[in-house]
mmCIF file with all atom_site columns, C-alpha atoms in Angstrom:
data_model
loop_
_atom_site.group_PDB
_atom_site.id
_atom_site.type_symbol
_atom_site.label_atom_id
_atom_site.label_alt_id
_atom_site.label_comp_id
_atom_site.label_asym_id
_atom_site.label_entity_id
_atom_site.label_seq_id
_atom_site.pdbx_PDB_ins_code
_atom_site.Cartn_x
_atom_site.Cartn_y
_atom_site.Cartn_z
_atom_site.occupancy
_atom_site.B_iso_or_equiv
_atom_site.pdbx_formal_charge
_atom_site.auth_seq_id
_atom_site.auth_comp_id
_atom_site.auth_asym_id
_atom_site.auth_atom_id
_atom_site.pdbx_PDB_model_num
ATOM 1   C CA . MET A 1 1   ? 80.998  133.639 97.261  1.00 65.00 ? 1   MET A CA 1
ATOM 2   C CA . THR A 1 2   ? 84.283  131.927 98.057  1.00 87.00 ? 2   THR A CA 1
ATOM 3   C CA . ILE A 1 3   ? 84.340  128.390 99.392  1.00 88.00 ? 3   ILE A CA 1
ATOM 4   C CA . ASP A 1 4   ? 85.220  127.844 103.041 1.00 89.00 ? 4   ASP A CA 1
ATOM 5   C CA . VAL A 1 5   ? 88.876  126.761 103.468 1.00 89.00 ? 5   VAL A CA 1
ATOM 6   C CA . GLU A 1 6   ? 87.932  123.695 105.535 1.00 90.00 ? 6   GLU A CA 1
ATOM 7   C CA . GLU A 1 7   ? 85.357  122.594 102.961 1.00 90.00 ? 7   GLU A CA 1
ATOM 8   C CA . PHE A 1 8   ? 87.844  123.072 100.108 1.00 86.00 ? 8   PHE A CA 1
ATOM 9   C CA . THR A 1 9   ? 90.576  121.154 101.966 1.00 86.00 ? 9   THR A CA 1
ATOM 10  C CA . SER A 1 10  ? 88.164  118.333 102.755 1.00 86.00 ? 10  SER A CA 1
ATOM 11  C CA . ALA A 1 11  ? 87.060  118.050 99.126  1.00 87.00 ? 11  ALA A CA 1
ATOM 12  C CA . MET A 1 12  ? 90.649  118.061 97.825  1.00 82.00 ? 12  MET A CA 1
ATOM 13  C CA . SER A 1 13  ? 91.690  115.369 100.331 1.00 79.00 ? 13  SER A CA 1
ATOM 14  C CA . ARG A 1 14  ? 89.391  112.986 98.415  1.00 76.00 ? 14  ARG A CA 1
ATOM 15  C CA . VAL A 1 15  ? 91.564  113.286 95.288  1.00 73.00 ? 15  VAL A CA 1
ATOM 16  C CA . PRO A 1 16  ? 94.144  110.486 95.233  1.00 77.00 ? 16  PRO A CA 1
ATOM 17  C CA . GLY A 1 17  ? 97.627  111.665 94.427  1.00 85.00 ? 17  GLY A CA 1
ATOM 18  C CA . PRO A 1 18  ? 101.110 110.290 94.002  1.00 90.00 ? 18  PRO A CA 1
ATOM 19  C CA . VAL A 1 19  ? 103.533 110.624 96.898  1.00 94.00 ? 19  VAL A CA 1
ATOM 20  C CA . THR A 1 20  ? 106.746 112.262 95.796  1.00 96.00 ? 20  THR A CA 1
ATOM 21  C CA . VAL A 1 21  ? 109.891 113.688 97.310  1.00 98.00 ? 21  VAL A CA 1
ATOM 22  C CA . ALA A 1 22  ? 111.518 116.475 95.326  1.00 98.00 ? 22  ALA A CA 1
ATOM 23  C CA . THR A 1 23  ? 115.245 116.978 95.835  1.00 98.00 ? 23  THR A CA 1
ATOM 24  C CA . THR A 1 24  ? 117.824 119.492 94.684  1.00 98.00 ? 24  THR A CA 1
ATOM 25  C CA . ILE A 1 25  ? 121.310 120.715 95.522  1.00 97.00 ? 25  ILE A CA 1
ATOM 26  C CA . ASP A 1 26  ? 121.976 124.430 95.985  1.00 96.00 ? 26  ASP A CA 1
ATOM 27  C CA . ARG A 1 27  ? 125.041 126.317 94.761  1.00 93.00 ? 27  ARG A CA 1
ATOM 28  C CA . SER A 1 28  ? 126.892 125.641 98.034  1.00 96.00 ? 28  SER A CA 1
ATOM 29  C CA . GLY A 1 29  ? 126.318 121.882 97.685  1.00 96.00 ? 29  GLY A CA 1
ATOM 30  C CA . ARG A 1 30  ? 123.614 121.605 100.344 1.00 96.00 ? 30  ARG A CA 1
ATOM 31  C CA . ARG A 1 31  ? 120.874 119.046 99.663  1.00 97.00 ? 31  ARG A CA 1
ATOM 32  C CA . TRP A 1 32  ? 117.224 120.064 99.958  1.00 98.00 ? 32  TRP A CA 1
ATOM 33  C CA . GLY A 1 33  ? 114.037 118.017 99.759  1.00 98.00 ? 33  GLY A CA 1
ATOM 34  C CA . PHE A 1 34  ? 110.313 118.102 100.426 1.00 97.00 ? 34  PHE A CA 1
ATOM 35  C CA . THR A 1 35  ? 107.308 115.780 100.186 1.00 96.00 ? 35  THR A CA 1
ATOM 36  C CA . ALA A 1 36  ? 104.502 116.617 97.768  1.00 95.00 ? 36  ALA A CA 1
ATOM 37  C CA . SER A 1 37  ? 101.431 114.947 96.344  1.00 89.00 ? 37  SER A CA 1
ATOM 38  C CA . SER A 1 38  ? 100.775 117.807 93.926  1.00 93.00 ? 38  SER A CA 1
ATOM 39  C CA . PHE A 1 39  ? 102.762 116.346 91.034  1.00 96.00 ? 39  PHE A CA 1
ATOM 40  C CA . ILE A 1 40  ? 101.572 115.668 87.495  1.00 95.00 ? 40  ILE A CA 1
ATOM 41  C CA . SER A 1 41  ? 102.727 115.474 83.907  1.00 96.00 ? 41  SER A CA 1
ATOM 42  C CA . LEU A 1 42  ? 102.008 118.643 81.975  1.00 96.00 ? 42  LEU A CA 1
ATOM 43  C CA . SER A 1 43  ? 103.189 118.149 78.387  1.00 96.00 ? 43  SER A CA 1
ATOM 44  C CA . LEU A 1 44  ? 104.646 115.464 76.159  1.00 96.00 ? 44  LEU A CA 1
ATOM 45  C CA . TYR A 1 45  ? 106.170 117.864 73.592  1.00 97.00 ? 45  TYR A CA 1
ATOM 46  C CA . PRO A 1 46  ? 108.256 119.176 75.279  1.00 98.00 ? 46  PRO A CA 1
ATOM 47  C CA . PRO A 1 47  ? 108.253 116.733 78.200  1.00 98.00 ? 47  PRO A CA 1
ATOM 48  C CA . LEU A 1 48  ? 107.121 118.846 81.152  1.00 98.00 ? 48  LEU A CA 1
ATOM 49  C CA . VAL A 1 49  ? 105.992 118.021 84.688  1.00 98.00 ? 49  VAL A CA 1
ATOM 50  C CA . LEU A 1 50  ? 104.865 120.240 87.526  1.00 97.00 ? 50  LEU A CA 1
ATOM 51  C CA . ILE A 1 51  ? 105.106 120.069 91.278  1.00 97.00 ? 51  ILE A CA 1
ATOM 52  C CA . CYS A 1 52  ? 103.823 122.585 93.807  1.00 96.00 ? 52  CYS A CA 1
ATOM 53  C CA . LEU A 1 53  ? 105.664 123.948 96.851  1.00 97.00 ? 53  LEU A CA 1
ATOM 54  C CA . ASP A 1 54  ? 104.310 126.123 99.673  1.00 96.00 ? 54  ASP A CA 1
ATOM 55  C CA . LYS A 1 55  ? 105.893 129.575 99.518  1.00 97.00 ? 55  LYS A CA 1
ATOM 56  C CA . GLN A 1 56  ? 106.398 129.476 103.313 1.00 96.00 ? 56  GLN A CA 1
ATOM 57  C CA . ALA A 1 57  ? 108.328 126.168 103.216 1.00 96.00 ? 57  ALA A CA 1
ATOM 58  C CA . SER A 1 58  ? 111.927 126.175 104.426 1.00 95.00 ? 58  SER A CA 1
ATOM 59  C CA . THR A 1 59  ? 112.917 124.637 101.086 1.00 96.00 ? 59  THR A CA 1
ATOM 60  C CA . HIS A 1 60  ? 111.232 127.259 98.914  1.00 97.00 ? 60  HIS A CA 1
ATOM 61  C CA . ALA A 1 61  ? 114.218 129.543 98.278  1.00 96.00 ? 61  ALA A CA 1
ATOM 62  C CA . ALA A 1 62  ? 116.456 126.612 97.342  1.00 97.00 ? 62  ALA A CA 1
ATOM 63  C CA . PHE A 1 63  ? 113.967 125.231 94.834  1.00 98.00 ? 63  PHE A CA 1
ATOM 64  C CA . ALA A 1 64  ? 112.954 128.635 93.460  1.00 97.00 ? 64  ALA A CA 1
ATOM 65  C CA . SER A 1 65  ? 116.593 129.276 92.522  1.00 97.00 ? 65  SER A CA 1
ATOM 66  C CA . ALA A 1 66  ? 117.437 125.694 91.476  1.00 97.00 ? 66  ALA A CA 1
ATOM 67  C CA . ARG A 1 67  ? 118.678 124.943 87.971  1.00 97.00 ? 67  ARG A CA 1
ATOM 68  C CA . HIS A 1 68  ? 117.709 121.257 88.341  1.00 98.00 ? 68  HIS A CA 1
ATOM 69  C CA . PHE A 1 69  ? 115.500 119.150 90.587  1.00 98.00 ? 69  PHE A CA 1
ATOM 70  C CA . LEU A 1 70  ? 114.588 115.485 90.882  1.00 98.00 ? 70  LEU A CA 1
ATOM 71  C CA . ILE A 1 71  ? 111.133 114.083 91.572  1.00 98.00 ? 71  ILE A CA 1
ATOM 72  C CA . ASN A 1 72  ? 111.280 110.747 93.409  1.00 98.00 ? 72  ASN A CA 1
ATOM 73  C CA . ILE A 1 73  ? 107.947 108.951 93.017  1.00 97.00 ? 73  ILE A CA 1
ATOM 74  C CA . LEU A 1 74  ? 107.842 106.868 96.173  1.00 96.00 ? 74  LEU A CA 1
ATOM 75  C CA . ALA A 1 75  ? 107.109 103.165 96.294  1.00 95.00 ? 75  ALA A CA 1
ATOM 76  C CA . GLN A 1 76  ? 104.395 101.522 98.427  1.00 93.00 ? 76  GLN A CA 1
ATOM 77  C CA . GLU A 1 77  ? 106.723 100.767 101.317 1.00 93.00 ? 77  GLU A CA 1
ATOM 78  C CA . GLN A 1 78  ? 108.198 104.280 101.543 1.00 95.00 ? 78  GLN A CA 1
ATOM 79  C CA . SER A 1 79  ? 105.586 106.136 103.600 1.00 94.00 ? 79  SER A CA 1
ATOM 80  C CA . GLY A 1 80  ? 108.251 106.691 106.288 1.00 95.00 ? 80  GLY A CA 1
ATOM 81  C CA . VAL A 1 81  ? 110.381 108.526 103.730 1.00 96.00 ? 81  VAL A CA 1
ATOM 82  C CA . ALA A 1 82  ? 107.391 110.717 102.856 1.00 95.00 ? 82  ALA A CA 1
ATOM 83  C CA . VAL A 1 83  ? 106.794 111.592 106.508 1.00 96.00 ? 83  VAL A CA 1
ATOM 84  C CA . ARG A 1 84  ? 110.478 112.379 107.091 1.00 97.00 ? 84  ARG A CA 1
ATOM 85  C CA . PHE A 1 85  ? 110.712 114.729 104.101 1.00 97.00 ? 85  PHE A CA 1
ATOM 86  C CA . ALA A 1 86  ? 107.507 116.452 105.263 1.00 95.00 ? 86  ALA A CA 1
ATOM 87  C CA . THR A 1 87  ? 108.885 117.048 108.767 1.00 95.00 ? 87  THR A CA 1
ATOM 88  C CA . SER A 1 88  ? 110.359 120.478 109.547 1.00 92.00 ? 88  SER A CA 1
ATOM 89  C CA . GLY A 1 89  ? 113.438 121.080 111.651 1.00 92.00 ? 89  GLY A CA 1
ATOM 90  C CA . ILE A 1 90  ? 115.220 117.771 110.984 1.00 94.00 ? 90  ILE A CA 1
ATOM 91  C CA . ASP A 1 91  ? 117.978 116.578 108.661 1.00 95.00 ? 91  ASP A CA 1
ATOM 92  C CA . ARG A 1 92  ? 115.795 114.893 106.062 1.00 97.00 ? 92  ARG A CA 1
ATOM 93  C CA . PHE A 1 93  ? 118.830 113.198 104.511 1.00 96.00 ? 93  PHE A CA 1
ATOM 94  C CA . ALA A 1 94  ? 120.227 111.718 107.751 1.00 94.00 ? 94  ALA A CA 1
ATOM 95  C CA . ALA A 1 95  ? 118.745 108.248 107.129 1.00 93.00 ? 95  ALA A CA 1
ATOM 96  C CA . GLY A 1 96  ? 121.245 107.712 104.327 1.00 92.00 ? 96  GLY A CA 1
ATOM 97  C CA . ASP A 1 97  ? 118.669 106.387 101.855 1.00 93.00 ? 97  ASP A CA 1
ATOM 98  C CA . THR A 1 98  ? 119.552 108.843 99.105  1.00 96.00 ? 98  THR A CA 1
ATOM 99  C CA . GLU A 1 99  ? 122.376 108.484 96.627  1.00 96.00 ? 99  GLU A CA 1
ATOM 100 C CA . PRO A 1 100 ? 123.530 110.456 93.613  1.00 97.00 ? 100 PRO A CA 1
ATOM 101 C CA . ALA A 1 101 ? 121.102 109.649 90.808  1.00 97.00 ? 101 ALA A CA 1
ATOM 102 C CA . GLU A 1 102 ? 120.032 111.308 87.575  1.00 97.00 ? 102 GLU A CA 1
ATOM 103 C CA . LEU A 1 103 ? 121.841 114.624 86.934  1.00 97.00 ? 103 LEU A CA 1
ATOM 104 C CA . GLY A 1 104 ? 123.821 113.935 90.137  1.00 97.00 ? 104 GLY A CA 1
ATOM 105 C CA . LEU A 1 105 ? 120.810 114.844 92.278  1.00 98.00 ? 105 LEU A CA 1
ATOM 106 C CA . PRO A 1 106 ? 119.829 113.009 95.482  1.00 97.00 ? 106 PRO A CA 1
ATOM 107 C CA . GLY A 1 107 ? 117.780 110.010 94.437  1.00 97.00 ? 107 GLY A CA 1
ATOM 108 C CA . ILE A 1 108 ? 115.793 107.814 96.780  1.00 96.00 ? 108 ILE A CA 1
ATOM 109 C CA . SER A 1 109 ? 116.719 104.173 96.485  1.00 87.00 ? 109 SER A CA 1
ATOM 110 C CA . GLU A 1 110 ? 113.886 101.829 95.603  1.00 93.00 ? 110 GLU A CA 1
ATOM 111 C CA . ALA A 1 111 ? 111.611 104.662 94.410  1.00 97.00 ? 111 ALA A CA 1
ATOM 112 C CA . ALA A 1 112 ? 108.938 103.591 91.940  1.00 96.00 ? 112 ALA A CA 1
ATOM 113 C CA . ALA A 1 113 ? 110.319 106.142 89.473  1.00 97.00 ? 113 ALA A CA 1
ATOM 114 C CA . ARG A 1 114 ? 112.510 109.229 89.316  1.00 98.00 ? 114 ARG A CA 1
ATOM 115 C CA . VAL A 1 115 ? 112.161 112.189 86.965  1.00 98.00 ? 115 VAL A CA 1
ATOM 116 C CA . ALA A 1 116 ? 115.123 114.586 86.632  1.00 98.00 ? 116 ALA A CA 1
ATOM 117 C CA . CYS A 1 117 ? 114.303 118.081 85.425  1.00 98.00 ? 117 CYS A CA 1
ATOM 118 C CA . SER A 1 118 ? 115.814 121.399 84.570  1.00 98.00 ? 118 SER A CA 1
ATOM 119 C CA . MET A 1 119 ? 113.787 124.342 85.803  1.00 98.00 ? 119 MET A CA 1
ATOM 120 C CA . HIS A 1 120 ? 111.606 125.378 82.876  1.00 98.00 ? 120 HIS A CA 1
ATOM 121 C CA . GLN A 1 121 ? 109.436 127.922 84.651  1.00 97.00 ? 121 GLN A CA 1
ATOM 122 C CA . LEU A 1 122 ? 108.489 129.065 88.144  1.00 97.00 ? 122 LEU A CA 1
ATOM 123 C CA . LEU A 1 123 ? 104.857 130.173 88.323  1.00 97.00 ? 123 LEU A CA 1
ATOM 124 C CA . ASP A 1 124 ? 102.723 131.817 90.961  1.00 97.00 ? 124 ASP A CA 1
ATOM 125 C CA . GLY A 1 125 ? 100.043 129.537 92.378  1.00 95.00 ? 125 GLY A CA 1
ATOM 126 C CA . GLY A 1 126 ? 98.528  131.550 95.220  1.00 94.00 ? 126 GLY A CA 1
ATOM 127 C CA . ASP A 1 127 ? 100.182 130.432 98.450  1.00 94.00 ? 127 ASP A CA 1
ATOM 128 C CA . HIS A 1 128 ? 102.271 127.922 96.456  1.00 96.00 ? 128 HIS A CA 1
ATOM 129 C CA . SER A 1 129 ? 104.831 128.144 93.689  1.00 97.00 ? 129 SER A CA 1
ATOM 130 C CA . ILE A 1 130 ? 104.436 125.885 90.685  1.00 97.00 ? 130 ILE A CA 1
ATOM 131 C CA . LEU A 1 131 ? 107.748 124.432 89.586  1.00 98.00 ? 131 LEU A CA 1
ATOM 132 C CA . VAL A 1 132 ? 107.554 123.412 85.937  1.00 98.00 ? 132 VAL A CA 1
ATOM 133 C CA . GLY A 1 133 ? 110.349 121.043 85.038  1.00 98.00 ? 133 GLY A CA 1
ATOM 134 C CA . LEU A 1 134 ? 111.669 120.085 81.619  1.00 98.00 ? 134 LEU A CA 1
ATOM 135 C CA . VAL A 1 135 ? 112.321 116.352 81.939  1.00 98.00 ? 135 VAL A CA 1
ATOM 136 C CA . GLU A 1 136 ? 115.886 115.459 81.001  1.00 98.00 ? 136 GLU A CA 1
ATOM 137 C CA . GLU A 1 137 ? 116.190 111.933 82.397  1.00 97.00 ? 137 GLU A CA 1
ATOM 138 C CA . ALA A 1 138 ? 113.941 109.327 83.990  1.00 97.00 ? 138 ALA A CA 1
ATOM 139 C CA . HIS A 1 139 ? 114.297 106.026 85.797  1.00 97.00 ? 139 HIS A CA 1
ATOM 140 C CA . VAL A 1 140 ? 111.504 103.495 86.325  1.00 97.00 ? 140 VAL A CA 1
ATOM 141 C CA . SER A 1 141 ? 111.733 100.562 88.742  1.00 96.00 ? 141 SER A CA 1
ATOM 142 C CA . ASP A 1 142 ? 109.446 97.576  89.207  1.00 94.00 ? 142 ASP A CA 1
ATOM 143 C CA . GLN A 1 143 ? 108.157 98.975  92.531  1.00 93.00 ? 143 GLN A CA 1
ATOM 144 C CA . ALA A 1 144 ? 104.466 99.903  92.811  1.00 92.00 ? 144 ALA A CA 1
ATOM 145 C CA . PRO A 1 145 ? 103.839 103.571 93.696  1.00 94.00 ? 145 PRO A CA 1
ATOM 146 C CA . LEU A 1 146 ? 102.568 104.927 96.999  1.00 93.00 ? 146 LEU A CA 1
ATOM 147 C CA . VAL A 1 147 ? 99.363  106.998 96.873  1.00 90.00 ? 147 VAL A CA 1
ATOM 148 C CA . TYR A 1 148 ? 97.821  109.528 99.250  1.00 87.00 ? 148 TYR A CA 1
ATOM 149 C CA . CYS A 1 149 ? 94.057  109.929 99.686  1.00 80.00 ? 149 CYS A CA 1
ATOM 150 C CA . ASP A 1 150 ? 91.748  110.985 102.538 1.00 81.00 ? 150 ASP A CA 1
ATOM 151 C CA . ARG A 1 151 ? 94.859  112.099 104.452 1.00 80.00 ? 151 ARG A CA 1
ATOM 152 C CA . VAL A 1 152 ? 96.345  108.580 104.608 1.00 81.00 ? 152 VAL A CA 1
ATOM 153 C CA . PHE A 1 153 ? 98.912  106.678 102.600 1.00 80.00 ? 153 PHE A CA 1
ATOM 154 C CA . GLY A 1 154 ? 97.569  103.843 100.524 1.00 79.00 ? 154 GLY A CA 1
ATOM 155 C CA . ARG A 1 155 ? 98.747  101.009 98.391  1.00 74.00 ? 155 ARG A CA 1
ATOM 156 C CA . HIS A 1 156 ? 98.667  100.923 94.653  1.00 63.00 ? 156 HIS A CA 1
ATOM 157 C CA . THR A 1 157 ? 95.627  98.978  93.510  1.00 60.00 ? 157 THR A CA 1
ATOM 158 C CA . GLU A 1 158 ? 95.343  96.234  90.956  1.00 45.00 ? 158 GLU A CA 1
ATOM 159 C CA . LEU A 1 159 ? 94.085  98.745  88.385  1.00 45.00 ? 159 LEU A CA 1
ATOM 160 C CA . ASN A 1 160 ? 97.369  98.531  86.537  1.00 50.00 ? 160 ASN A CA 1
ATOM 161 C CA . ALA A 1 161 ? 97.211  94.762  86.221  1.00 48.00 ? 161 ALA A CA 1
ATOM 162 C CA . PRO A 1 162 ? 97.194  93.653  82.566  1.00 50.00 ? 162 PRO A CA 1
ATOM 163 C CA . GLU A 1 163 ? 93.725  92.102  82.923  1.00 51.00 ? 163 GLU A CA 1
ATOM 164 C CA . ALA A 1 164 ? 92.217  95.278  84.363  1.00 46.00 ? 164 ALA A CA 1
ATOM 165 C CA . MET A 1 165 ? 93.848  97.416  81.665  1.00 44.00 ? 165 MET A CA 1
ATOM 166 C CA . ALA A 1 166 ? 92.496  95.109  78.940  1.00 48.00 ? 166 ALA A CA 1
ATOM 167 C CA . GLU A 1 167 ? 88.979  95.294  80.431  1.00 52.00 ? 167 GLU A CA 1
ATOM 168 C CA . ALA A 1 168 ? 89.152  99.099  80.580  1.00 48.00 ? 168 ALA A CA 1
ATOM 169 C CA . ARG A 1 169 ? 89.798  99.314  76.836  1.00 48.00 ? 169 ARG A CA 1
#
């Protein structure tokens, strides 16, 4: 028996995830970007990450053929950026809050971190494609990351505070 789609979606909404915006530039120089919370590290040796993209998304062809892409891990105050890059039919770059960053890709200012990748592998993931990136460069700021859980944006908790980390050990 296969799980009901609504039940599966409801269960998965309970899993907190990072809020990211992936960006790339196609061969004609056009910038592309999308919001995703399905981002995770995959391997240390070699350094690999993965992010998932709906095959029906307007950005899919650009990312599927990209040589490089950048994952912008958004900061707590950037939920508006996340919403904009998740909205179809608009110029997601019109706000002017991106600038050339690692590998010359569009980076979001004040992001908590950025991870620049070359396309390592494109995998089938059902109705999504799994973009596996080989990490070439990274940038980390002092901003706390934005999280997404129960279909709402949330603030980073104090779990990363030195005292909490010491207690967890």
